[in-house]
Amino acid sequence: MTFDERVQVVAKSGITERQARFLTTVMLHAGVCVPRQYARIYHLNHRALYSAIGEAGSTLRRPLTLNHAIQRLMLLDAIVEEPEMIWLGTAEDKANHLMALTGIKPEDLPHVSVADGEWRRARYFPDCLPIGIHLTGRGVLVYVVLDPTLNDFRLFLERYSAVLRALPAWTVRVVVPPQFSDLAQRVN
């Protein structure tokens, strides 16, 4: 299901297309959003809404801590800042789009092995972070710093190294939470 198809399904619930685009973006990338007055955090978790966009089993529907909600809002801010990008939220969307755009092989996509023995399978894009693709082919990977030592960031870059090599141009947008503001200077 494409992003526009998802938007059209959500819009059928009686909201405007602009609202449907925003809600679809939230459901694919964050699961939470903040209204303009910044009074409350809204957690979108209604199964029927997620079913409408083909994501009934989304982990974004699960209950979350305030820290996780803040991290997801930071991701959403990074996405909303660049509306001209095609933002890929699901592992399937990322895999299909990147393989078509770059010719990268499935085994070179970021993944972890899940289970053991004959039940072993690859879980692609385990970080669950959005990837944006500009119409020129430039990729944007968004990363939220959760570890002040930046060890997790190093592992993230290693996992995505084949994707970065395959893209014609790319940017890694590093989102630094306020509690790690001293890291912003080290990352830049």
Coordinates of N, CA, C and O in Angstrom, one line a residue:
M1 N 0.9 -1.2 0.0 CA 0.0 0.0 0.0 C 0.9 1.2 0.0 O 1.8 1.4 0.8
T2 N 0.7 2.1 -0.9 CA 1.5 3.3 -1.0 C 1.1 4.4 0.1 O 0.0 4.2 0.6
F3 N 1.9 5.4 0.3 CA 1.5 6.4 1.2 C 0.2 7.1 0.8 O -0.7 7.3 1.6
D4 N 0.1 7.5 -0.5 CA -1.1 8.1 -0.9 C -2.3 7.3 -0.8 O -3.4 7.8 -0.5
E5 N -2.2 6.0 -1.0 CA -3.3 5.1 -0.9 C -3.7 5.0 0.6 O -4.9 5.1 0.9
R6 N -2.8 5.0 1.5 CA -3.1 5.0 2.9 C -3.8 6.3 3.3 O -4.7 6.3 4.1
V7 N -3.3 7.5 2.8 CA -3.9 8.8 3.1 C -5.4 8.8 2.6 O -6.3 9.2 3.3
Q8 N -5.7 8.2 1.4 CA -7.0 8.2 0.9 C -8.0 7.4 1.8 O -9.1 7.8 2.0
V9 N -7.5 6.3 2.3 CA -8.3 5.4 3.2 C -8.6 6.1 4.5 O -9.7 6.1 4.9
V10 N -7.6 6.8 5.0 CA -7.8 7.5 6.3 C -8.7 8.7 6.1 O -9.6 9.0 6.9
A11 N -8.6 9.4 4.9 CA -9.5 10.6 4.6 C -10.9 10.2 4.5 O -11.8 11.0 4.8
K12 N -11.2 8.9 4.2 CA -12.6 8.5 4.1 C -13.3 8.5 5.4 O -14.5 8.4 5.5
S13 N -12.6 8.6 6.5 CA -13.2 8.7 7.8 C -13.8 10.0 8.1 O -14.4 10.2 9.2
G14 N -13.7 10.9 7.1 CA -14.4 12.2 7.3 C -13.5 13.4 7.7 O -14.0 14.4 8.1
I15 N -12.2 13.2 7.5 CA -11.3 14.3 7.8 C -10.7 14.8 6.5 O -10.9 14.2 5.4
T16 N -10.0 16.0 6.5 CA -9.5 16.5 5.3 C -8.3 15.7 4.9 O -7.7 15.0 5.7
E17 N -7.9 15.9 3.6 CA -6.7 15.2 3.1 C -5.4 15.6 3.9 O -4.6 14.8 4.2
R18 N -5.3 16.9 4.2 CA -4.2 17.4 4.9 C -4.1 16.7 6.3 O -3.0 16.2 6.7
Q19 N -5.2 16.6 7.0 CA -5.3 15.9 8.3 C -4.9 14.4 8.1 O -4.2 13.8 8.9
A20 N -5.4 13.8 7.1 CA -5.2 12.4 6.8 C -3.7 12.1 6.5 O -3.1 11.1 7.0
R21 N -3.1 13.1 5.8 CA -1.6 12.9 5.5 C -0.8 13.0 6.8 O 0.1 12.2 7.1
F22 N -1.2 13.9 7.7 CA -0.5 14.0 9.0 C -0.7 12.8 9.8 O 0.2 12.2 10.4
L23 N -2.0 12.3 10.0 CA -2.3 11.1 10.8 C -1.6 9.9 10.2 O -1.0 9.1 11.0
T24 N -1.5 9.8 8.9 CA -0.8 8.6 8.3 C 0.7 8.7 8.6 O 1.3 7.7 8.9
T25 N 1.2 9.9 8.5 CA 2.7 10.1 8.9 C 2.9 9.7 10.3 O 3.9 9.0 10.6
V26 N 2.0 10.1 11.2 CA 2.2 9.8 12.6 C 2.1 8.3 12.8 O 2.9 7.7 13.5
M27 N 1.1 7.6 12.2 CA 0.9 6.2 12.4 C 2.1 5.4 11.8 O 2.4 4.3 12.3
L28 N 2.7 5.9 10.8 CA 3.8 5.1 10.2 C 5.2 5.3 10.9 O 6.0 4.5 10.9
H29 N 5.3 6.5 11.6 CA 6.6 6.8 12.1 C 6.7 7.0 13.6 O 7.8 6.8 14.2
A30 N 5.7 7.4 14.3 CA 5.8 7.8 15.7 C 4.7 7.2 16.6 O 5.0 6.8 17.7
G31 N 3.5 7.2 16.1 CA 2.4 6.7 16.9 C 1.9 7.7 17.9 O 0.8 7.5 18.5
V32 N 2.6 8.8 18.1 CA 2.2 9.9 19.0 C 2.4 11.2 18.3 O 3.2 11.4 17.3
C33 N 1.6 12.2 18.7 CA 1.8 13.6 18.1 C 1.3 14.6 19.2 O 0.7 14.2 20.2
V34 N 1.7 15.8 18.9 CA 1.4 16.9 19.9 C 0.5 17.9 19.1 O 0.9 18.4 18.0
P35 N -0.7 18.3 19.6 CA -1.5 19.3 19.0 C -0.8 20.7 19.0 O 0.2 20.9 19.8
R36 N -1.3 21.6 18.2 CA -0.6 22.9 18.1 C -0.4 23.6 19.5 O 0.5 24.3 19.7
Q37 N -1.4 23.4 20.4 CA -1.3 24.2 21.6 C -0.3 23.5 22.6 O -0.1 23.9 23.7
Y38 N 0.2 22.3 22.2 CA 1.2 21.6 23.0 C 0.7 21.3 24.4 O 1.4 21.3 25.4
A39 N -0.6 21.0 24.5 CA -1.2 20.8 25.8 C -1.1 19.3 26.2 O -1.0 19.0 27.4
R40 N -1.2 18.4 25.3 CA -1.2 17.0 25.6 C -0.5 16.2 24.5 O -0.4 16.7 23.4
I41 N -0.1 15.0 24.8 CA 0.5 14.1 23.8 C -0.7 13.2 23.5 O -1.3 12.6 24.3
Y42 N -0.9 13.0 22.2 CA -1.9 12.1 21.7 C -1.3 10.8 21.2 O -0.4 10.9 20.3
H43 N -1.7 9.7 21.7 CA -1.1 8.4 21.3 C -2.2 7.8 20.3 O -3.2 7.4 20.8
L44 N -1.8 7.7 19.1 CA -2.7 7.1 18.1 C -2.5 5.6 18.2 O -1.5 5.0 17.9
N45 N -3.6 4.9 18.7 CA -3.5 3.4 18.9 C -4.7 2.7 18.4 O -4.8 1.5 18.7
H46 N -5.7 3.4 17.8 CA -6.9 2.7 17.4 C -6.7 1.7 16.3 O -6.2 2.1 15.2
R47 N -7.0 0.5 16.6 CA -6.7 -0.6 15.6 C -7.3 -0.4 14.3 O -6.7 -0.6 13.2
A48 N -8.5 0.2 14.2 CA -9.2 0.4 12.9 C -8.4 1.4 12.0 O -8.3 1.2 10.8
L49 N -7.8 2.4 12.7 CA -7.0 3.4 11.9 C -5.8 2.7 11.3 O -5.5 2.8 10.1
Y50 N -5.1 1.9 12.1 CA -3.9 1.2 11.7 C -4.3 0.2 10.6 O -3.5 0.0 9.7
S51 N -5.4 -0.5 10.8 CA -5.8 -1.5 9.8 C -6.1 -0.8 8.5 O -5.8 -1.4 7.4
A52 N -6.6 0.4 8.5 CA -7.0 1.1 7.3 C -5.7 1.4 6.5 O -5.8 1.4 5.2
I53 N -4.6 1.5 7.1 CA -3.3 1.8 6.3 C -2.5 0.5 6.2 O -1.3 0.6 5.8
G54 N -3.1 -0.6 6.5 CA -2.4 -1.9 6.3 C -1.4 -2.2 7.4 O -0.4 -3.0 7.2
E55 N -1.5 -1.6 8.6 CA -0.5 -1.8 9.6 C -1.1 -2.1 11.0 O -0.8 -1.6 12.0
A56 N -2.1 -3.0 10.9 CA -2.9 -3.4 12.2 C -1.9 -3.9 13.3 O -2.2 -3.7 14.4
G57 N -0.8 -4.5 12.9 CA 0.1 -5.1 13.9 C 1.2 -4.2 14.3 O 2.2 -4.6 14.9
S58 N 1.1 -2.9 14.0 CA 2.2 -2.0 14.2 C 2.6 -1.9 15.7 O 1.7 -1.8 16.6
T59 N 3.8 -1.9 16.0 CA 4.3 -1.8 17.4 C 4.1 -0.4 17.9 O 4.1 -0.2 19.1
L60 N 3.8 0.5 17.1 CA 3.5 1.9 17.5 C 2.2 2.0 18.3 O 2.0 3.0 18.9
R61 N 1.4 1.0 18.2 CA 0.1 1.0 18.9 C 0.2 0.7 20.4 O -0.6 0.9 21.2
R62 N 1.3 0.0 20.7 CA 1.6 -0.5 22.1 C 1.7 0.7 23.1 O 2.2 1.8 22.7
P63 N 1.4 0.5 24.3 CA 1.6 1.5 25.4 C 3.1 1.9 25.4 O 3.9 1.0 25.1
L64 N 3.4 3.1 25.8 CA 4.7 3.5 25.8 C 5.0 4.5 27.0 O 4.1 5.1 27.5
T65 N 6.2 4.6 27.3 CA 6.6 5.5 28.4 C 6.7 6.9 27.9 O 6.8 7.1 26.7
L66 N 6.8 7.9 28.8 CA 6.9 9.3 28.4 C 8.2 9.5 27.6 O 8.2 10.2 26.6
N67 N 9.3 8.8 28.0 CA 10.6 9.0 27.3 C 10.5 8.5 25.9 O 11.0 9.1 25.0
H68 N 9.8 7.3 25.7 CA 9.6 6.8 24.3 C 8.7 7.8 23.5 O 9.0 8.0 22.3
A69 N 7.7 8.3 24.1 CA 6.9 9.3 23.4 C 7.7 10.5 23.0 O 7.5 10.9 21.8
I70 N 8.5 11.0 23.8 CA 9.3 12.1 23.5 C 10.3 11.8 22.3 O 10.5 12.6 21.4
Q71 N 10.9 10.6 22.4 CA 11.8 10.2 21.3 C 11.0 10.1 20.0 O 11.5 10.6 18.9
R72 N 9.8 9.6 20.0 CA 9.0 9.5 18.8 C 8.6 10.8 18.3 O 8.5 11.1 17.1
L73 N 8.3 11.8 19.2 CA 7.9 13.1 18.8 C 9.1 13.8 18.1 O 9.0 14.5 17.1
M74 N 10.3 13.5 18.6 CA 11.5 14.1 18.0 C 11.7 13.5 16.6 O 12.1 14.3 15.6
L75 N 11.5 12.3 16.4 CA 11.5 11.7 15.0 C 10.5 12.3 14.1 O 10.8 12.7 13.0
L76 N 9.3 12.5 14.6 CA 8.2 13.1 13.8 C 8.6 14.5 13.4 O 8.3 14.9 12.3
D77 N 9.2 15.3 14.3 CA 9.6 16.6 14.0 C 10.6 16.6 12.8 O 10.6 17.4 11.9
A78 N 11.6 15.6 12.9 CA 12.5 15.5 11.8 C 11.9 15.2 10.5 O 12.3 15.7 9.4
I79 N 10.8 14.4 10.5 CA 10.1 14.1 9.3 C 9.3 15.2 8.7 O 9.3 15.6 7.6
V80 N 8.6 15.9 9.6 CA 7.7 17.0 9.2 C 8.5 18.2 8.7 O 8.0 18.9 7.8
E81 N 9.7 18.3 9.1 CA 10.6 19.4 8.6 C 10.9 19.3 7.1 O 11.3 20.3 6.5
E82 N 10.8 18.1 6.6 CA 11.2 17.8 5.2 C 10.0 17.2 4.4 O 10.1 16.0 4.1
P83 N 8.9 17.9 4.2 CA 7.7 17.3 3.6 C 7.9 16.9 2.1 O 7.2 16.1 1.6
E84 N 9.0 17.4 1.5 CA 9.2 17.0 0.1 C 9.8 15.6 -0.1 O 9.9 15.1 -1.2
M85 N 10.2 15.0 1.0 CA 10.8 13.7 1.0 C 9.7 12.6 1.0 O 8.6 12.9 1.5
I86 N 10.0 11.5 0.4 CA 9.2 10.3 0.5 C 9.7 9.6 1.8 O 10.8 9.1 1.8
W87 N 8.9 9.6 2.8 CA 9.3 9.0 4.1 C 8.8 7.5 4.1 O 7.6 7.2 4.0
L88 N 9.8 6.6 4.3 CA 9.5 5.2 4.4 C 9.4 4.8 5.9 O 10.4 5.0 6.6
G89 N 8.3 4.2 6.3 CA 8.2 3.9 7.7 C 8.2 2.4 8.0 O 8.8 2.0 9.1
T90 N 7.7 1.6 7.2 CA 7.7 0.1 7.5 C 9.0 -0.5 6.9 O 9.5 0.0 5.9
A91 N 9.4 -1.6 7.5 CA 10.5 -2.4 7.0 C 10.3 -2.8 5.5 O 11.2 -2.7 4.7
E92 N 9.1 -3.2 5.2 CA 8.7 -3.6 3.8 C 8.9 -2.5 2.9 O 9.5 -2.7 1.8
D93 N 8.4 -1.3 3.2 CA 8.5 -0.1 2.4 C 10.0 0.2 2.1 O 10.4 0.5 1.0
K94 N 10.8 0.2 3.2 CA 12.2 0.5 3.1 C 12.9 -0.5 2.2 O 13.7 -0.1 1.3
A95 N 12.7 -1.7 2.4 CA 13.3 -2.8 1.6 C 13.0 -2.7 0.2 O 13.9 -2.6 -0.7
N96 N 11.7 -2.6 -0.1 CA 11.2 -2.5 -1.5 C 11.8 -1.3 -2.2 O 12.3 -1.4 -3.3
H97 N 11.7 -0.1 -1.6 CA 12.1 1.1 -2.2 C 13.6 1.1 -2.4 O 14.1 1.5 -3.5
L98 N 14.4 0.7 -1.4 CA 15.8 0.8 -1.5 C 16.4 -0.2 -2.5 O 17.3 0.1 -3.3
M99 N 15.8 -1.4 -2.6 CA 16.2 -2.4 -3.5 C 15.9 -1.9 -5.0 O 16.7 -2.1 -5.9
A100 N 14.7 -1.3 -5.1 CA 14.4 -0.8 -6.5 C 15.3 0.4 -6.9 O 15.7 0.5 -8.0
L101 N 15.5 1.3 -5.9 CA 16.3 2.5 -6.2 C 17.8 2.2 -6.4 O 18.4 2.8 -7.3
T102 N 18.3 1.4 -5.6 CA 19.8 1.2 -5.6 C 20.3 -0.1 -6.1 O 21.5 -0.3 -6.4
G103 N 19.4 -1.1 -6.2 CA 19.8 -2.5 -6.6 C 20.5 -3.2 -5.5 O 21.1 -4.3 -5.7
I104 N 20.4 -2.7 -4.2 CA 21.0 -3.4 -3.1 C 20.3 -4.7 -2.9 O 19.1 -4.9 -3.1
K105 N 21.1 -5.7 -2.5 CA 20.6 -7.1 -2.3 C 20.0 -7.2 -0.9 O 20.4 -6.5 0.1
P106 N 19.0 -8.0 -0.7 CA 18.3 -8.2 0.6 C 19.3 -8.5 1.8 O 19.2 -7.9 2.9
E107 N 20.3 -9.3 1.5 CA 21.3 -9.6 2.5 C 22.1 -8.5 3.0 O 22.8 -8.5 4.0
D108 N 22.2 -7.4 2.2 CA 23.0 -6.2 2.5 C 22.1 -5.1 3.2 O 22.7 -4.1 3.7
L109 N 20.8 -5.4 3.4 CA 20.0 -4.5 4.1 C 20.2 -4.6 5.6 O 20.6 -5.7 6.1
P110 N 20.1 -3.6 6.4 CA 20.2 -3.7 7.8 C 19.3 -4.7 8.4 O 18.1 -4.7 8.1
H111 N 19.8 -5.7 9.2 CA 19.0 -6.7 9.7 C 19.6 -7.4 10.9 O 20.8 -7.2 11.2
V112 N 18.8 -8.0 11.7 CA 19.2 -8.9 12.8 C 18.6 -10.3 12.6 O 17.5 -10.4 12.0
S113 N 19.3 -11.3 13.1 CA 18.7 -12.6 13.0 C 17.8 -12.9 14.2 O 18.2 -12.6 15.4
V114 N 16.6 -13.4 14.0 CA 15.7 -13.7 15.0 C 15.5 -15.2 15.1 O 15.3 -15.8 14.1
A115 N 15.4 -15.7 16.4 CA 15.2 -17.1 16.7 C 16.5 -17.9 16.3 O 17.5 -17.4 15.9
D116 N 16.4 -19.2 16.5 CA 17.5 -20.2 16.2 C 17.0 -21.3 15.3 O 15.8 -21.6 15.2
G117 N 18.0 -22.0 14.8 CA 17.7 -23.3 14.0 C 16.9 -23.0 12.8 O 17.1 -22.0 12.1
E118 N 15.9 -23.9 12.5 CA 15.1 -23.8 11.3 C 14.1 -22.6 11.4 O 13.6 -22.3 10.4
W119 N 13.9 -22.1 12.5 CA 13.0 -20.9 12.7 C 13.7 -19.6 12.5 O 13.1 -18.5 12.6
R120 N 15.0 -19.7 12.3 CA 15.8 -18.4 12.2 C 15.4 -17.6 10.9 O 15.2 -18.2 9.8
R121 N 15.2 -16.3 11.1 CA 14.8 -15.5 10.0 C 15.4 -14.1 10.2 O 15.9 -13.8 11.3
A122 N 15.5 -13.3 9.2 CA 16.1 -12.0 9.3 C 14.9 -11.0 9.6 O 13.9 -11.1 9.0
R123 N 15.2 -10.1 10.5 CA 14.3 -9.0 10.8 C 15.0 -7.7 10.2 O 16.0 -7.3 10.8
Y124 N 14.4 -7.2 9.2 CA 15.0 -6.0 8.5 C 14.7 -4.7 9.2 O 13.6 -4.6 9.8
F125 N 15.6 -3.8 9.1 CA 15.5 -2.5 9.7 C 15.1 -2.5 11.2 O 14.1 -2.0 11.5
P126 N 15.9 -3.2 12.0 CA 15.5 -3.4 13.4 C 15.4 -2.1 14.2 O 14.8 -2.1 15.3
D127 N 16.1 -1.0 13.7 CA 16.0 0.2 14.5 C 14.7 0.9 14.4 O 14.4 1.8 15.2
C128 N 13.9 0.5 13.5 CA 12.5 1.1 13.3 C 12.6 2.7 13.1 O 11.8 3.4 13.6
L129 N 13.7 3.1 12.5 CA 13.8 4.6 12.3 C 13.5 4.9 10.8 O 13.7 4.1 9.9
P130 N 12.9 6.1 10.6 CA 12.4 6.4 9.2 C 13.6 6.7 8.3 O 14.7 7.1 8.7
I131 N 13.3 6.4 7.0 CA 14.3 6.7 5.9 C 13.5 7.6 4.9 O 12.4 7.2 4.5
G132 N 14.1 8.7 4.6 CA 13.5 9.6 3.6 C 14.3 9.5 2.3 O 15.5 9.4 2.3
I133 N 13.5 9.6 1.2 CA 14.2 9.5 -0.1 C 13.7 10.8 -0.9 O 12.5 11.0 -1.0
H134 N 14.6 11.6 -1.3 CA 14.3 12.8 -2.1 C 14.1 12.3 -3.5 O 14.6 11.3 -3.9
L135 N 13.4 13.1 -4.3 CA 13.1 12.7 -5.7 C 14.4 12.6 -6.5 O 14.4 11.9 -7.5
T136 N 15.5 13.2 -6.1 CA 16.8 13.1 -6.7 C 17.5 11.8 -6.4 O 18.5 11.5 -7.0
G137 N 17.0 11.1 -5.4 CA 17.6 9.8 -5.0 C 18.4 10.0 -3.7 O 18.9 9.0 -3.2
R138 N 18.6 11.2 -3.2 CA 19.3 11.4 -2.0 C 18.5 10.8 -0.8 O 17.3 11.0 -0.7
G139 N 19.2 10.0 0.0 CA 18.6 9.4 1.2 C 18.8 10.2 2.4 O 19.9 10.8 2.6
V140 N 17.9 10.2 3.3 CA 18.0 10.8 4.6 C 17.7 9.7 5.7 O 16.6 9.2 5.7
L141 N 18.7 9.4 6.5 CA 18.5 8.5 7.6 C 18.4 9.3 8.9 O 19.2 10.2 9.1
V142 N 17.4 9.1 9.7 CA 17.2 9.8 11.0 C 17.6 8.9 12.1 O 17.2 7.7 12.2
Y143 N 18.4 9.5 13.0 CA 18.9 8.7 14.2 C 18.7 9.5 15.4 O 19.1 10.7 15.5
V144 N 18.1 9.0 16.4 CA 17.9 9.6 17.7 C 18.9 9.1 18.7 O 19.1 7.9 18.9
V145 N 19.7 10.0 19.3 CA 20.8 9.6 20.2 C 20.1 9.2 21.5 O 19.4 10.0 22.1
L146 N 20.4 8.0 21.9 CA 19.9 7.5 23.2 C 21.0 7.1 24.2 O 20.8 6.8 25.3
D147 N 22.2 7.0 23.6 CA 23.4 6.6 24.3 C 24.5 7.7 24.3 O 25.0 8.0 23.2
P148 N 24.8 8.3 25.4 CA 25.7 9.5 25.4 C 27.1 9.1 25.0 O 27.9 9.9 24.6
T149 N 27.5 7.8 25.0 CA 28.8 7.3 24.6 C 28.9 7.2 23.0 O 30.0 7.1 22.5
L150 N 27.7 7.3 22.4 CA 27.6 7.2 20.9 C 28.0 5.8 20.4 O 28.2 5.6 19.2
N151 N 28.1 4.8 21.3 CA 28.4 3.4 20.8 C 27.3 2.9 19.9 O 27.5 2.3 18.9
D152 N 26.0 3.2 20.3 CA 24.9 2.7 19.5 C 24.9 3.4 18.2 O 24.5 2.8 17.2
F153 N 25.3 4.7 18.1 CA 25.4 5.4 16.8 C 26.4 4.7 15.9 O 26.1 4.6 14.7
R154 N 27.5 4.3 16.5 CA 28.5 3.6 15.7 C 28.0 2.3 15.1 O 28.2 2.0 13.9
L155 N 27.2 1.6 15.9 CA 26.6 0.3 15.4 C 25.6 0.6 14.4 O 25.5 -0.1 13.4
F156 N 24.8 1.7 14.5 CA 23.8 2.1 13.5 C 24.5 2.3 12.2 O 24.1 1.9 11.2
L157 N 25.6 3.1 12.2 CA 26.3 3.4 11.0 C 26.9 2.1 10.3 O 26.8 2.0 9.1
E158 N 27.4 1.2 11.1 CA 27.8 -0.1 10.6 C 26.7 -0.9 9.9 O 26.9 -1.4 8.9
R159 N 25.5 -0.9 10.6 CA 24.4 -1.7 10.1 C 23.9 -1.1 8.7 O 23.5 -1.8 7.9
Y160 N 24.0 0.3 8.6 CA 23.5 0.9 7.4 C 24.6 1.2 6.4 O 24.3 1.9 5.4
S161 N 25.8 0.8 6.6 CA 26.9 1.1 5.7 C 26.6 0.7 4.3 O 26.9 1.4 3.3
A162 N 26.1 -0.5 4.0 CA 25.8 -0.9 2.7 C 24.7 -0.1 2.0 O 24.8 0.2 0.8
V163 N 23.8 0.4 2.8 CA 22.7 1.3 2.2 C 23.3 2.6 1.9 O 23.1 3.1 0.8
L164 N 24.2 3.1 2.7 CA 24.8 4.4 2.5 C 25.7 4.3 1.2 O 25.7 5.3 0.4
R165 N 26.4 3.2 1.1 CA 27.3 3.1 -0.1 C 26.4 3.0 -1.4 O 26.9 3.4 -2.4
A166 N 25.3 2.4 -1.3 CA 24.4 2.2 -2.5 C 23.7 3.4 -2.9 O 23.3 3.6 -4.1
L167 N 23.4 4.3 -2.0 CA 22.7 5.6 -2.3 C 23.6 6.5 -3.1 O 24.8 6.6 -2.8
P168 N 23.0 7.3 -4.1 CA 23.8 8.2 -4.8 C 24.3 9.4 -3.9 O 25.4 10.0 -4.2
A169 N 23.5 9.8 -3.0 CA 23.9 10.8 -2.0 C 23.0 10.6 -0.8 O 22.0 10.0 -0.8
W170 N 23.6 11.0 0.4 CA 22.8 10.7 1.6 C 23.2 11.7 2.7 O 24.2 12.4 2.6
T171 N 22.3 11.8 3.7 CA 22.5 12.6 4.9 C 22.0 11.7 6.1 O 21.0 11.0 6.0
V172 N 22.8 11.8 7.2 CA 22.3 11.2 8.4 C 21.9 12.4 9.3 O 22.8 13.2 9.7
R173 N 20.6 12.5 9.6 CA 20.2 13.5 10.5 C 20.2 13.0 11.9 O 19.4 12.0 12.2
V174 N 21.0 13.5 12.8 CA 21.2 13.1 14.1 C 20.3 14.0 15.0 O 20.5 15.2 15.0
V175 N 19.4 13.4 15.7 CA 18.5 14.1 16.6 C 19.0 13.9 18.0 O 19.1 12.8 18.5
V176 N 19.3 15.0 18.7 CA 19.9 14.9 20.0 C 18.9 15.4 21.1 O 18.5 16.6 21.0
P177 N 18.5 14.5 22.0 CA 17.6 15.0 23.1 C 18.2 16.1 23.9 O 19.4 16.1 24.1
P178 N 17.4 16.9 24.6 CA 17.9 18.0 25.4 C 18.9 17.5 26.5 O 19.8 18.2 26.8
Q179 N 18.6 16.4 27.1 CA 19.5 15.9 28.1 C 20.9 15.6 27.6 O 21.8 15.5 28.4
F180 N 21.1 15.5 26.3 CA 22.4 15.2 25.8 C 22.9 16.4 24.9 O 23.7 16.2 24.0
S181 N 22.5 17.6 25.3 CA 22.8 18.8 24.4 C 24.3 19.0 24.3 O 24.7 19.5 23.2
D182 N 25.1 18.5 25.2 CA 26.6 18.7 25.1 C 27.1 17.8 24.0 O 28.2 18.0 23.4
L183 N 26.3 16.7 23.6 CA 26.8 15.8 22.5 C 26.6 16.5 21.1 O 27.3 16.1 20.2
A184 N 25.7 17.4 21.0 CA 25.4 18.0 19.7 C 26.7 18.6 19.1 O 26.9 18.5 17.9
Q185 N 27.5 19.2 19.9 CA 28.8 19.7 19.4 C 29.7 18.6 19.0 O 30.4 18.7 18.0
R186 N 29.7 17.4 19.7 CA 30.6 16.3 19.3 C 30.1 15.7 18.0 O 31.0 15.2 17.2
V187 N 28.8 15.6 17.8 CA 28.3 14.9 16.6 C 28.5 15.8 15.4 O 28.8 15.3 14.3
N188 N 28.3 17.1 15.5 CA 28.5 18.0 14.4 C 30.0 18.1 14.0 O 30.5 18.2 13.0

